[in-house]
Amino acid sequence: MRTSQYLLSTLKETPAHAEVISHQLMLRAGLVRNVASGLYTWLPTGLRVLKKVENIVREEMEKAGAIETLMPMVQPADLWQESGRWEDYGPELCRLQDRHERPFVLGPTHEEVITALLRNEVSSYKQLPLNLFQIQTKFRDEIRPRFGVMRGREFLMKDAYSFHITDECLKETYQVMFDAYCRIFERLGLDFRPVVADNGSIGGEGSHEFHVLADSGEDDIVFSDTSDYAANIEKAEALAPAGERPTATQDLAEVATPNAKTIEEVAALLNVDAKQTVKTLLVLGHAEEGQQAPVIALVLRGDHQLNDIKAENLAQIASPLTFASDEQIKAAAGCEAGSIGPIGLSIDVIVDRSAAHLADFVCGANKDGYHYTGANWDRDFTNYTVADIRNVVEGDPSPCGQGNIVIKRGIEVGHIFQLGEKYASAMNLGVLTEAGKNQTLTMGCYGIGVSRIVAAAIEQNHDKYGIKWPKAIAPFQAAIVPMNMAKSARVKETAEKLYQDLKAAGIDVLFDDRKERPGVMFADHELIGTPTLLVIGERNLDEQMIEVKDRISGEKSLIAIDNVLDLFA
RNA sequence: CGGUGAUUAGCGCAGCUUGGUAGCGCACUUGGUUUGGGUCCAAGGGGUCGUAGGUUCAAAUCCUACAUCACCGACCA
C-alpha cells in the first residue's frame, strides 16, 4: 500500500472526549471514528487490525473443531419470547418493528437463533456433538457506552455454541474451547489470564472469563500470591475468618451520633476502627403472589463492600439486586439509612461471615442519630443467618487455601460457559438417543470480543509515541520510509524496488511515498505502531544498506538491501 | 434513568462575566524555502456559534426548553 493512495487519517492532537489511552490512540492513529455514542466506523488501518484478530480467532476455532456459520443480526421477537428472554433481557435488548409492525430485536447474542436452527437440522445423537461459531456484529443498547470500542453498543464478537447429549461431552468440548482460547490469546501476543467467573442468571457450574491485564480494565481480578488461582471478584469466595469469635467484653450501649451517617463518620466520631463497625443494607426479597416484596437486611463489616452477585445468588434475595427505597427503610427499620442496625429488626437478617466474627462492634440503633457500641451476636441479636456476601479485599486468605489475595484490573475479552439445558429445554431442542428416546440437549457457549481485543491490545502495548502492536495483529508488518525521495533518484529507485519485492513476497507493507519531511513520517509510523520501519537514505546506499528500526525495542540496525526479506522469514 | 460538565471551522481551544465587526493554534489550498525526527515565510479557503423559542434597537454572549456528546454509579464480549 502506498500512503499517497491510502487514507492514513492520523491526528496530531488528542480528541477531547477520548478518556482511555486506547481510545485516544485509536482516534489519533486513524483506526476508528465515532459515528454516534457507542457506534464506530473502522477506517482502513483499524479494519486491517480487526481482520487479523478475526483470522487468528477463526483459525484456532477451526483447529478446535468448530464450524463457521453466519446468523442474521436482526432476529424475530418470537424466538426471544420462546426462550423467555424477551421479558428477562431488559432495555439493553434493542427492539424494533418492521413495516408490517412485526416485532424484531437487534441480536445481542445468538442462542435463540442457533437453538432454533439445530431444532430443525439435527434429530439423531449420531449428528452430535456439534460446535458452531460465527464472527458477527452484535448490538447491545448499553446504559453507558464508554472507552471507545472497548464498550461500544455495536461490536464484533466471535460466538460459538456447542451441543451435546451428555454433560461429560459438554465438559470435554468446554475444555477444548478453554485450550483454544489460551492459544488464541497467546498468538495475539497479549498478557492474559483465564479466571473463574460467575455464571450469571444462567446458573450451573463452569464458566471462565479471559482477561487482558491492564490498569484501565473495568473488572477486578483476584489472584493468589502463591498459587495460580484467579477469579473474577464477583466470584471469589471470602473465607470465614479463622479461629473462634472473640468473647464479648463490653455491654451494649446506645450512643448519640448526630449527623454521622457513613461508616467513616461514625468510626471517626466514636474513635473506633471501621473494622469494628458493621453496616446494614436493606434490599428486597422475592415478592409473594400479589404481595409487596419483603425487605431483607444484609450486614457487612464497615470496611467491606457488598458483592451484588453473591447477594443476588442467595435464595431469599430478588434478582436483580434492588435496594429498599427510603420509605421501605423507614417502614422496616424505623429510621433513615444512616442509622440502621440488626438489633431490634424483625425482618430476615443475613450477616456476612466477617461481620459475624466480630465482638463488641458498633452498629446502627434503628433510631435516627444513634448507634450502639459493644454489640455482640447471639447475645444482643440471635435470629440471623451467615453467608458470604462481601467482596474480597487484598490480603484476604485466598479461597484456594494457599497464599493471600492480590487484586489487579482486567479487561474481559473472552467468556466461556457451560449453559446446560436452559435454551434447549425452553425451545424444545432434543434428539433421539441410541435407545430411541428423546433427549434434551445440553449446550455450551463461547464468546470472544473481537473489536474489544483491538482496544485491549493497545492498552497493553503503547508508549508516548503511539501504539506498539504485537506482530501478529499489526496493520502493516513494515513501512518503507524513504528520506528525501523527491531529490534522490537512487533513494526512489531503491524504495520502489524494495516495495515491489516485499509485496511480491506477501508482506503487508506500507510505502510512505508522501512528499513529507522525515520527522512527519517517523511520527506517523510510530503512532500507527508498525513493528518494522525500513529507512532508505543516501547515507547508507553507497554500502547497499538500509536502516531497520524496531518499534518495540526502539533499536536501529543496518541491513544489506538484499537481505531485507530475511527479516520476515 | 439519576448526578456533573460540555456543545464556536476537520481537530484542539479562546471569546460569554460587562450584549454591538467571528478569533487563535493545528490541519487544508497556492507560491517560495527547507529536507535523517512534527522546517520557515507569505497569501488564501473554510463557521446556520448544537436546535427551537424568548428578552433586546441589537444575542455566540442574558433567559427557557429540547437535543447531542462526555464523565461518575447499575450492564457485559
XYZ file of C-alpha atoms (C1' of nucleotides) in Angstrom:
646
model
C 0.000 0.000 0.000
C 1.220 3.475 -0.861
C 0.375 6.246 1.564
C -0.387 8.529 -1.369
C -3.231 6.207 -2.338
C -4.323 5.399 1.182
C -6.415 7.018 3.908
C -3.940 7.459 6.732
C -6.069 9.897 8.777
C -3.602 10.421 11.621
C -4.244 13.197 14.115
C -1.706 15.357 15.898
C -3.968 16.336 18.721
C -5.934 14.104 21.026
C -9.693 14.489 20.638
C -11.116 15.922 23.838
C -13.653 13.249 24.682
C -11.377 10.229 24.498
C -10.679 9.118 28.043
C -8.571 5.966 27.957
C -5.290 5.652 26.105
C -6.518 3.029 23.645
C -9.398 5.241 22.566
C -7.103 8.250 22.179
C -4.590 6.284 20.145
C -7.240 4.607 18.020
C -8.508 8.037 17.044
C -5.074 9.557 16.557
C -3.674 6.637 14.577
C -6.714 6.702 12.300
C -8.163 3.327 13.272
C -11.724 4.361 14.092
C -14.044 7.337 14.010
C -17.029 7.955 16.204
C -20.411 7.993 14.469
C -22.726 8.213 17.469
C -22.488 7.163 21.093
C -21.047 3.665 21.125
C -21.002 3.374 17.323
C -17.789 3.474 15.317
C -16.607 3.386 11.736
C -13.487 1.321 11.232
C -11.024 3.145 8.991
C -8.767 1.117 6.684
C -5.925 0.809 9.192
C -8.231 -0.234 12.006
C -10.013 -2.732 9.817
C -6.693 -4.368 8.969
C -6.092 -4.989 12.669
C -9.648 -6.193 13.221
C -9.317 -8.656 10.333
C -6.058 -10.010 11.669
C -7.572 -10.620 15.080
C -10.603 -12.174 13.423
C -8.460 -14.532 11.348
C -6.465 -15.778 14.299
C -9.709 -16.448 16.167
C -11.179 -18.194 13.126
C -8.128 -20.373 12.559
C -7.973 -21.543 16.141
C -11.703 -22.184 16.321
C -11.500 -24.314 13.207
C -8.465 -26.153 14.565
C -10.517 -26.885 17.670
C -13.246 -28.457 15.570
C -15.771 -25.640 15.448
C -17.591 -24.906 12.200
C -18.255 -21.394 10.943
C -21.775 -20.144 10.247
C -23.347 -16.718 9.933
C -26.641 -15.750 11.541
C -28.689 -12.606 10.992
C -28.202 -9.635 13.238
C -31.926 -8.879 13.120
C -33.945 -11.603 14.800
C -37.684 -12.194 15.163
C -39.099 -11.481 18.598
C -40.956 -14.785 18.795
C -37.685 -16.673 19.273
C -36.927 -14.446 22.235
C -40.395 -14.931 23.610
C -39.896 -18.664 23.341
C -36.667 -18.604 25.356
C -38.159 -16.189 27.888
C -35.518 -13.547 27.296
C -37.967 -11.148 25.633
C -39.047 -10.397 29.211
C -35.774 -11.098 31.004
C -33.280 -9.175 28.935
C -34.356 -5.653 29.759
C -33.730 -2.405 27.909
C -30.305 -3.487 26.737
C -32.128 -5.533 24.128
C -32.882 -3.199 21.241
C -36.354 -3.913 19.941
C -37.788 -2.719 16.652
C -40.608 -3.317 14.226
C -40.603 -3.903 10.515
C -43.051 -2.249 8.068
C -45.695 -4.819 8.944
C -45.286 -3.893 12.608
C -43.871 -7.290 13.390
C -41.510 -7.168 16.381
C -37.804 -7.867 15.971
C -34.664 -7.457 18.040
C -31.106 -6.493 17.182
C -29.183 -9.561 18.239
C -27.083 -9.013 21.364
C -26.212 -12.731 21.193
C -27.480 -15.687 19.205
C -28.535 -18.559 21.471
C -32.133 -18.384 20.277
C -31.318 -18.407 16.587
C -28.822 -21.238 16.820
C -31.090 -23.312 19.037
C -33.951 -22.843 16.602
C -31.645 -23.831 13.777
C -30.440 -27.000 15.444
C -34.009 -27.936 16.290
C -34.658 -28.318 12.588
C -31.299 -29.620 11.483
C -30.469 -32.391 13.946
C -32.611 -35.280 15.036
C -30.171 -38.031 15.940
C -27.435 -38.492 18.520
C -25.241 -39.528 15.593
C -25.077 -35.915 14.439
C -23.641 -34.740 17.742
C -21.651 -33.221 19.232
C -21.562 -30.051 17.156
C -19.807 -26.777 17.765
C -20.882 -23.894 15.534
C -19.423 -20.417 15.568
C -19.767 -17.102 13.811
C -17.970 -13.796 13.766
C -20.742 -11.258 13.762
C -21.752 -7.776 14.739
C -23.744 -7.602 17.952
C -25.850 -4.784 19.290
C -26.407 -4.159 22.972
C -28.020 -0.918 23.962
C -25.544 -0.343 26.780
C -26.604 2.000 29.538
C -23.302 3.734 29.261
C -21.067 3.158 26.255
C -17.532 4.308 27.022
C -13.853 3.936 26.290
C -14.325 3.841 22.512
C -14.712 0.364 21.032
C -13.932 -1.130 24.436
C -17.567 -0.781 25.380
C -19.394 0.119 22.217
C -23.030 -0.614 21.633
C -22.289 -2.260 18.323
C -19.280 -4.543 18.400
C -17.728 -7.511 16.660
C -17.894 -10.778 18.516
C -16.987 -14.361 17.874
C -19.646 -16.519 19.427
C -19.731 -20.286 19.415
C -22.384 -22.716 20.584
C -21.837 -26.401 21.240
C -24.488 -29.108 21.503
C -24.220 -32.359 23.398
C -26.190 -35.289 24.666
C -24.270 -35.655 27.906
C -22.649 -33.327 30.401
C -19.398 -35.264 30.034
C -19.352 -34.470 26.347
C -20.079 -30.789 27.097
C -17.234 -30.697 29.610
C -14.860 -32.158 27.026
C -15.723 -29.511 24.467
C -15.563 -26.851 27.169
C -12.006 -27.903 27.901
C -11.171 -27.910 24.177
C -12.502 -24.346 23.955
C -10.593 -23.347 27.077
C -7.381 -24.549 25.460
C -8.240 -22.919 22.134
C -8.839 -19.600 23.891
C -5.444 -19.802 25.551
C -3.821 -20.398 22.152
C -5.749 -17.506 20.621
C -4.629 -15.016 23.230
C -1.077 -16.344 23.114
C -0.989 -15.903 19.360
C -2.409 -12.410 19.694
C 0.573 -11.612 21.887
C -1.440 -10.481 24.912
C -0.790 -10.814 28.624
C -3.980 -12.573 29.670
C -5.427 -14.753 32.424
C -8.296 -17.203 32.452
C -10.302 -16.579 35.597
C -13.125 -18.371 37.328
C -16.305 -16.418 36.681
C -19.853 -16.166 37.834
C -22.413 -17.902 35.688
C -24.823 -15.025 35.977
C -28.500 -15.689 35.532
C -27.801 -18.830 33.551
C -26.761 -20.755 36.628
C -24.979 -24.056 36.639
C -21.303 -24.738 37.093
C -18.428 -23.990 34.833
C -17.603 -20.587 33.483
C -14.331 -18.856 32.809
C -13.569 -15.353 31.693
C -10.405 -14.464 29.832
C -8.963 -11.144 30.897
C -6.277 -8.978 29.408
C -4.478 -7.363 32.314
C -4.497 -3.569 32.172
C -4.955 -0.829 34.729
C -7.808 0.645 32.729
C -9.761 -2.614 32.934
C -13.297 -2.484 34.287
C -13.105 -5.733 36.252
C -11.293 -6.634 39.438
C -9.449 -9.908 39.109
C -8.485 -11.767 42.234
C -5.206 -13.713 42.313
C -3.465 -15.778 44.913
C 0.081 -14.593 45.547
C 1.328 -18.160 45.781
C -0.899 -20.406 43.661
C -2.280 -19.981 40.142
C -5.785 -19.318 41.454
C -7.533 -16.486 39.572
C -11.167 -15.434 39.739
C -13.381 -12.511 38.975
C -14.081 -10.616 42.173
C -17.761 -11.340 41.574
C -16.991 -14.985 42.143
C -14.047 -15.026 44.569
C -15.146 -16.518 47.861
C -14.403 -14.647 51.052
C -13.499 -17.320 53.585
C -14.797 -17.139 57.116
C -12.162 -15.676 59.443
C -10.080 -18.334 61.127
C -10.482 -19.197 64.769
C -13.228 -18.614 67.262
C -15.083 -15.357 67.580
C -13.664 -13.270 70.428
C -15.825 -13.261 73.523
C -17.935 -10.272 74.417
C -16.360 -7.921 76.922
C -18.496 -4.814 76.592
C -22.088 -4.076 77.450
C -24.466 -2.884 74.795
C -24.720 0.905 74.972
C -26.677 3.416 72.927
C -24.664 6.482 71.959
C -25.696 9.642 70.164
C -24.082 10.007 66.757
C -25.655 13.170 65.380
C -25.037 13.763 61.678
C -22.811 10.699 61.428
C -24.373 8.674 58.649
C -21.498 6.960 56.868
C -19.211 4.364 58.400
C -16.298 6.785 58.123
C -18.189 9.456 60.048
C -19.378 7.050 62.732
C -15.948 5.463 63.131
C -14.281 8.878 63.392
C -16.850 10.179 65.860
C -16.594 7.149 68.157
C -12.861 6.824 67.568
C -13.002 3.178 66.506
C -11.603 1.354 63.502
C -14.113 0.855 60.671
C -13.309 -2.837 61.083
C -15.067 -2.768 64.468
C -18.292 -1.485 62.934
C -20.971 -3.092 60.828
C -23.173 -1.563 58.167
C -26.651 -2.746 57.440
C -28.101 -2.583 53.939
C -31.750 -3.194 53.181
C -32.615 -4.951 49.940
C -35.703 -6.560 48.505
C -36.550 -10.236 48.668
C -38.880 -12.231 46.464
C -42.453 -10.995 46.413
C -45.229 -13.466 47.117
C -48.048 -13.526 44.604
C -49.897 -10.225 44.943
C -47.772 -9.135 47.893
C -45.154 -6.476 48.287
C -41.581 -7.681 48.199
C -40.224 -8.254 51.731
C -37.261 -6.226 52.924
C -34.144 -8.147 53.925
C -31.188 -6.821 55.902
C -27.619 -7.510 54.837
C -24.935 -6.889 57.447
C -21.314 -6.286 56.483
C -18.208 -5.228 58.323
C -17.855 -1.456 57.989
C -14.758 -1.593 55.811
C -16.186 -4.227 53.443
C -18.171 -3.886 50.234
C -21.304 -5.772 49.336
C -20.858 -8.211 46.459
C -24.060 -7.795 44.448
C -23.653 -11.074 42.628
C -23.209 -13.124 45.774
C -26.217 -11.423 47.362
C -28.317 -11.955 44.268
C -27.438 -15.643 44.226
C -28.950 -16.130 47.684
C -32.339 -17.806 47.544
C -34.170 -15.161 49.617
C -32.985 -12.193 47.619
C -34.582 -10.834 44.481
C -32.576 -10.651 41.288
C -31.567 -8.136 40.072
C -30.476 -6.827 43.431
C -32.711 -3.927 44.426
C -32.103 -1.649 47.364
C -35.037 -0.696 49.542
C -36.467 2.758 48.946
C -36.338 5.413 51.653
C -39.979 4.682 52.523
C -39.315 0.955 52.763
C -36.310 1.619 55.002
C -38.372 3.816 57.268
C -41.083 1.179 57.494
C -38.708 -1.711 58.180
C -36.164 -0.066 60.480
C -37.975 2.995 61.762
C -35.093 5.276 60.875
C -33.130 6.642 57.965
C -30.436 4.804 56.049
C -27.550 6.090 58.188
C -28.680 4.530 61.451
C -29.835 1.014 60.583
C -28.576 -1.911 62.617
C -29.550 -5.539 63.120
C -30.593 -5.225 66.751
C -34.345 -4.918 67.051
C -35.096 -5.640 63.424
C -37.966 -8.010 62.788
C -37.056 -8.847 59.192
C -34.728 -11.508 57.799
C -31.104 -10.668 58.570
C -28.177 -12.101 56.602
C -24.763 -11.463 58.103
C -21.510 -11.662 56.216
C -19.002 -14.180 57.556
C -16.537 -11.475 58.589
C -19.172 -9.329 60.276
C -20.425 -12.414 62.100
C -16.951 -12.901 63.535
C -16.930 -9.541 65.308
C -17.382 -8.973 69.006
C -18.014 -5.658 70.748
C -18.847 -3.928 67.491
C -20.608 -0.712 66.566
C -23.881 -0.757 64.663
C -26.871 1.456 63.975
C -29.560 1.643 66.647
C -32.517 1.926 64.242
C -33.105 5.372 65.661
C -32.025 8.463 63.770
C -28.763 9.828 65.128
C -27.969 6.879 67.429
C -25.669 3.880 67.262
C -24.892 1.010 69.604
C -21.442 0.212 70.888
C -20.455 -3.093 72.463
C -22.900 -5.038 70.306
C -22.483 -8.804 70.251
C -24.010 -11.574 68.202
C -26.118 -14.224 69.921
C -26.359 -12.036 72.992
C -27.927 -8.855 71.607
C -29.295 -10.369 68.445
C -29.982 -14.000 67.731
C -32.175 -14.546 64.714
C -29.819 -14.310 61.726
C -28.111 -16.413 59.094
C -24.494 -16.175 57.970
C -23.400 -16.076 54.338
C -20.576 -14.895 52.109
C -21.864 -11.634 50.665
C -18.842 -9.345 50.509
C -16.090 -8.588 48.002
C -12.734 -9.998 48.936
C -10.010 -7.425 49.577
C -6.244 -7.553 49.142
C -4.632 -9.528 51.908
C -7.581 -11.869 52.491
C -6.599 -15.531 52.508
C -7.046 -16.988 49.038
C -10.094 -19.234 48.646
C -7.852 -21.901 47.127
C -6.273 -22.344 50.541
C -2.833 -21.120 49.513
C -1.463 -17.629 49.924
C -3.181 -14.282 50.113
C -5.264 -12.325 47.672
C -3.864 -9.776 45.231
C -6.238 -7.756 43.032
C -5.489 -6.473 39.531
C -7.608 -4.848 36.862
C -8.598 -6.797 33.786
C -10.418 -6.283 30.508
C -12.783 -9.127 29.770
C -12.081 -10.291 26.229
C -13.489 -13.792 26.357
C -16.055 -15.768 28.289
C -16.877 -19.457 28.105
C -19.962 -21.019 29.640
C -21.484 -24.381 30.228
C -25.050 -23.374 29.551
C -26.713 -26.679 30.259
C -30.275 -27.213 29.117
C -31.632 -23.694 29.590
C -32.231 -22.931 25.928
C -32.627 -26.484 24.716
C -35.429 -27.162 27.151
C -37.126 -23.770 26.731
C -37.057 -24.181 22.973
C -37.538 -27.890 22.872
C -34.286 -28.971 21.259
C -33.648 -32.679 21.536
C -32.582 -35.688 19.513
C -33.234 -39.413 19.616
C -30.618 -41.340 21.570
C -29.241 -44.740 20.756
C -32.073 -46.188 22.806
C -34.606 -44.335 20.683
C -35.636 -41.893 23.391
C -35.858 -38.151 23.037
C -33.040 -36.429 24.905
C -32.889 -32.685 25.568
C -29.502 -31.344 24.526
C -27.034 -29.638 26.785
C -25.177 -26.610 25.450
C -22.009 -24.594 25.850
C -21.389 -21.096 24.594
C -18.095 -19.368 23.998
C -17.603 -15.666 23.265
C -14.679 -13.511 22.263
C -14.902 -9.727 21.928
C -13.034 -9.258 18.662
C -13.268 -5.466 18.473
C -12.595 -5.147 22.179
C -9.366 -7.107 21.723
C -8.062 -4.362 19.440
C -8.514 -1.796 22.204
C -7.203 -4.160 24.883
C -4.060 -4.831 22.850
C -3.376 -1.102 22.722
C -3.964 -0.656 26.439
C -1.247 -3.202 26.980
C 1.148 -2.141 24.218
C 1.850 1.554 23.803
C 4.311 4.286 24.669
C 4.367 8.058 24.439
C 4.845 7.918 20.669
C 1.892 5.667 19.957
C 0.876 2.048 19.529
C 3.340 -0.841 19.709
C 1.414 -3.617 18.016
C 2.185 -7.227 18.724
C 3.474 -8.503 15.364
C 0.536 -10.838 14.804
C -2.037 -8.057 14.636
C -0.136 -5.009 13.369
C -1.988 -3.352 10.478
C 1.231 -3.429 8.466
C 4.227 -5.645 9.071
C 6.599 -2.999 7.791
C 6.750 0.531 6.468
C 9.210 1.814 3.873
C 10.319 5.312 4.817
C 12.428 6.938 2.118
C 14.464 10.019 3.037
C 14.007 12.854 0.590
C 12.829 10.680 -2.238
C 11.908 13.677 -4.369
C 15.545 14.757 -4.658
C 17.292 11.413 -4.849
C 16.610 9.150 -7.804
C 18.682 6.488 -6.122
C 16.514 6.516 -2.978
C 13.356 6.473 -5.040
C 14.559 3.577 -7.161
C 15.624 1.548 -4.129
C 12.383 2.233 -2.283
C 10.232 1.316 -5.274
C 12.135 -1.910 -5.834
C 12.004 -2.857 -2.176
C 8.278 -2.163 -2.149
C 7.702 -4.430 -5.149
C 9.868 -7.175 -3.655
C 8.119 -7.112 -0.299
C 4.702 -7.061 -1.905
C 5.654 -9.987 -4.118
C 6.757 -11.865 -1.016
C 3.322 -11.346 0.533
C 4.451 -8.885 3.215
C 1.917 -6.283 4.397
C 3.979 -3.232 3.670
C 3.132 0.448 3.710
C 5.271 2.529 1.348
C 5.390 6.118 2.564
C 5.656 7.913 -0.760
C 4.327 11.221 0.534
C 6.342 14.387 -0.037
C 6.745 14.811 3.703
C 9.722 15.617 5.852
C 11.313 12.649 7.631
C 10.098 13.743 11.052
C 6.495 13.736 9.894
C 6.821 10.239 8.503
C 8.568 8.835 11.563
C 5.987 10.328 13.859
C 3.102 8.869 11.838
C 4.545 5.379 11.661
C 5.379 5.338 15.330
C 1.848 6.459 16.116
C 0.361 3.749 13.900
C 2.726 1.287 15.515
C 4.161 -0.534 12.528
C 6.622 -3.040 14.031
C 9.410 -2.594 11.476
C 10.485 0.627 9.757
C 12.730 0.329 6.705
C 14.513 3.657 6.331
C 16.111 4.305 2.958
C 18.520 7.220 2.624
C 21.551 8.411 0.693
C 23.531 7.926 3.883
C 23.695 4.142 3.644
C 23.079 3.487 -0.019
C 26.732 3.517 -1.066
C 27.135 0.385 1.011
C 23.849 -1.018 -0.305
C 22.472 -0.883 3.227
C 19.232 0.371 4.684
C 18.325 1.117 8.258
C 15.892 -1.085 10.154
C 14.132 0.371 13.146
C 12.263 -1.893 15.535
C 9.169 -0.271 17.021
C 9.075 -2.450 20.111
C 12.714 -2.265 21.185
C 13.478 1.070 19.540
C 16.730 -0.416 18.231
C 18.198 0.659 14.909
C 20.419 -1.531 12.803
C 21.754 -1.678 9.261
C 20.943 -4.463 6.888
C 22.010 -5.198 3.325
C 19.182 -4.418 0.934
C 19.341 -7.927 -0.484
C 18.695 -9.387 2.956
C 15.613 -7.404 3.890
C 13.263 -10.269 3.117
C 15.020 -12.345 5.755
C 13.531 -10.051 8.391
C 10.121 -11.531 7.637
C 11.144 -15.145 7.327
C -32.542 6.649 34.352
C -30.020 9.706 38.280
C -25.708 13.240 39.324
C -21.845 16.544 36.829
C -19.877 19.136 32.726
C -19.690 20.390 27.666
C -21.568 21.948 22.556
C -17.971 28.278 18.500
C -14.082 25.966 11.154
C -11.966 18.931 10.052
C -9.219 18.717 15.268
C -7.748 21.383 19.899
C -9.449 25.811 22.061
C -10.367 31.482 23.214
C -14.374 34.976 23.061
C -19.657 34.841 27.132
C -18.504 37.654 33.427
C -19.708 43.510 31.463
C -24.756 42.091 24.640
C -22.607 45.888 19.374
C -17.037 43.778 13.223
C -16.331 35.635 14.222
C -10.884 34.812 16.631
C -6.146 31.689 17.732
C -3.074 27.084 17.006
C -3.017 22.629 14.100
C -4.891 20.661 9.531
C -6.228 22.237 4.292
C -5.073 25.260 -0.705
C -1.291 28.262 -3.577
C 3.768 30.149 -4.153
C 8.602 30.124 -2.266
C 12.084 27.842 1.265
C 13.864 23.503 3.807
C 14.990 18.054 3.512
C 17.686 11.674 8.512
C 12.993 13.335 13.740
C 6.418 17.030 13.643
C 11.064 23.482 8.723
C 10.336 28.611 7.842
C 7.959 32.843 5.126
C 3.867 34.832 2.530
C -1.006 34.719 0.583
C -5.727 32.191 0.814
C -10.343 28.978 1.544
C -13.499 27.254 5.306
C -18.179 28.761 10.740
C -26.748 28.271 10.270
C -21.612 29.917 17.209
C -25.995 22.275 18.823
C -31.717 23.213 17.854
C -36.121 25.978 18.905
C -38.259 29.866 21.400
C -37.840 34.356 24.494
C -35.640 39.268 26.344
C -33.400 43.470 23.499
C -32.721 48.673 18.840
C -29.013 44.671 18.806
C -27.620 37.834 21.260
C -22.003 33.237 20.358
C -22.747 36.316 24.897
C -28.698 37.016 29.061
C -33.334 33.602 29.969
C -36.310 28.924 28.900
C -36.993 24.270 26.749
C -35.105 20.408 23.918
C -31.219 17.582 21.504
C -26.447 15.578 21.318
C -21.711 14.307 23.469
C -18.574 13.091 27.547
C -17.524 11.877 32.761
C -19.234 9.365 37.931
C -22.896 4.986 39.818
C -26.206 -0.244 37.918
C -24.725 -3.939 32.326
C -21.146 -7.164 29.645
C -17.553 -9.604 24.797
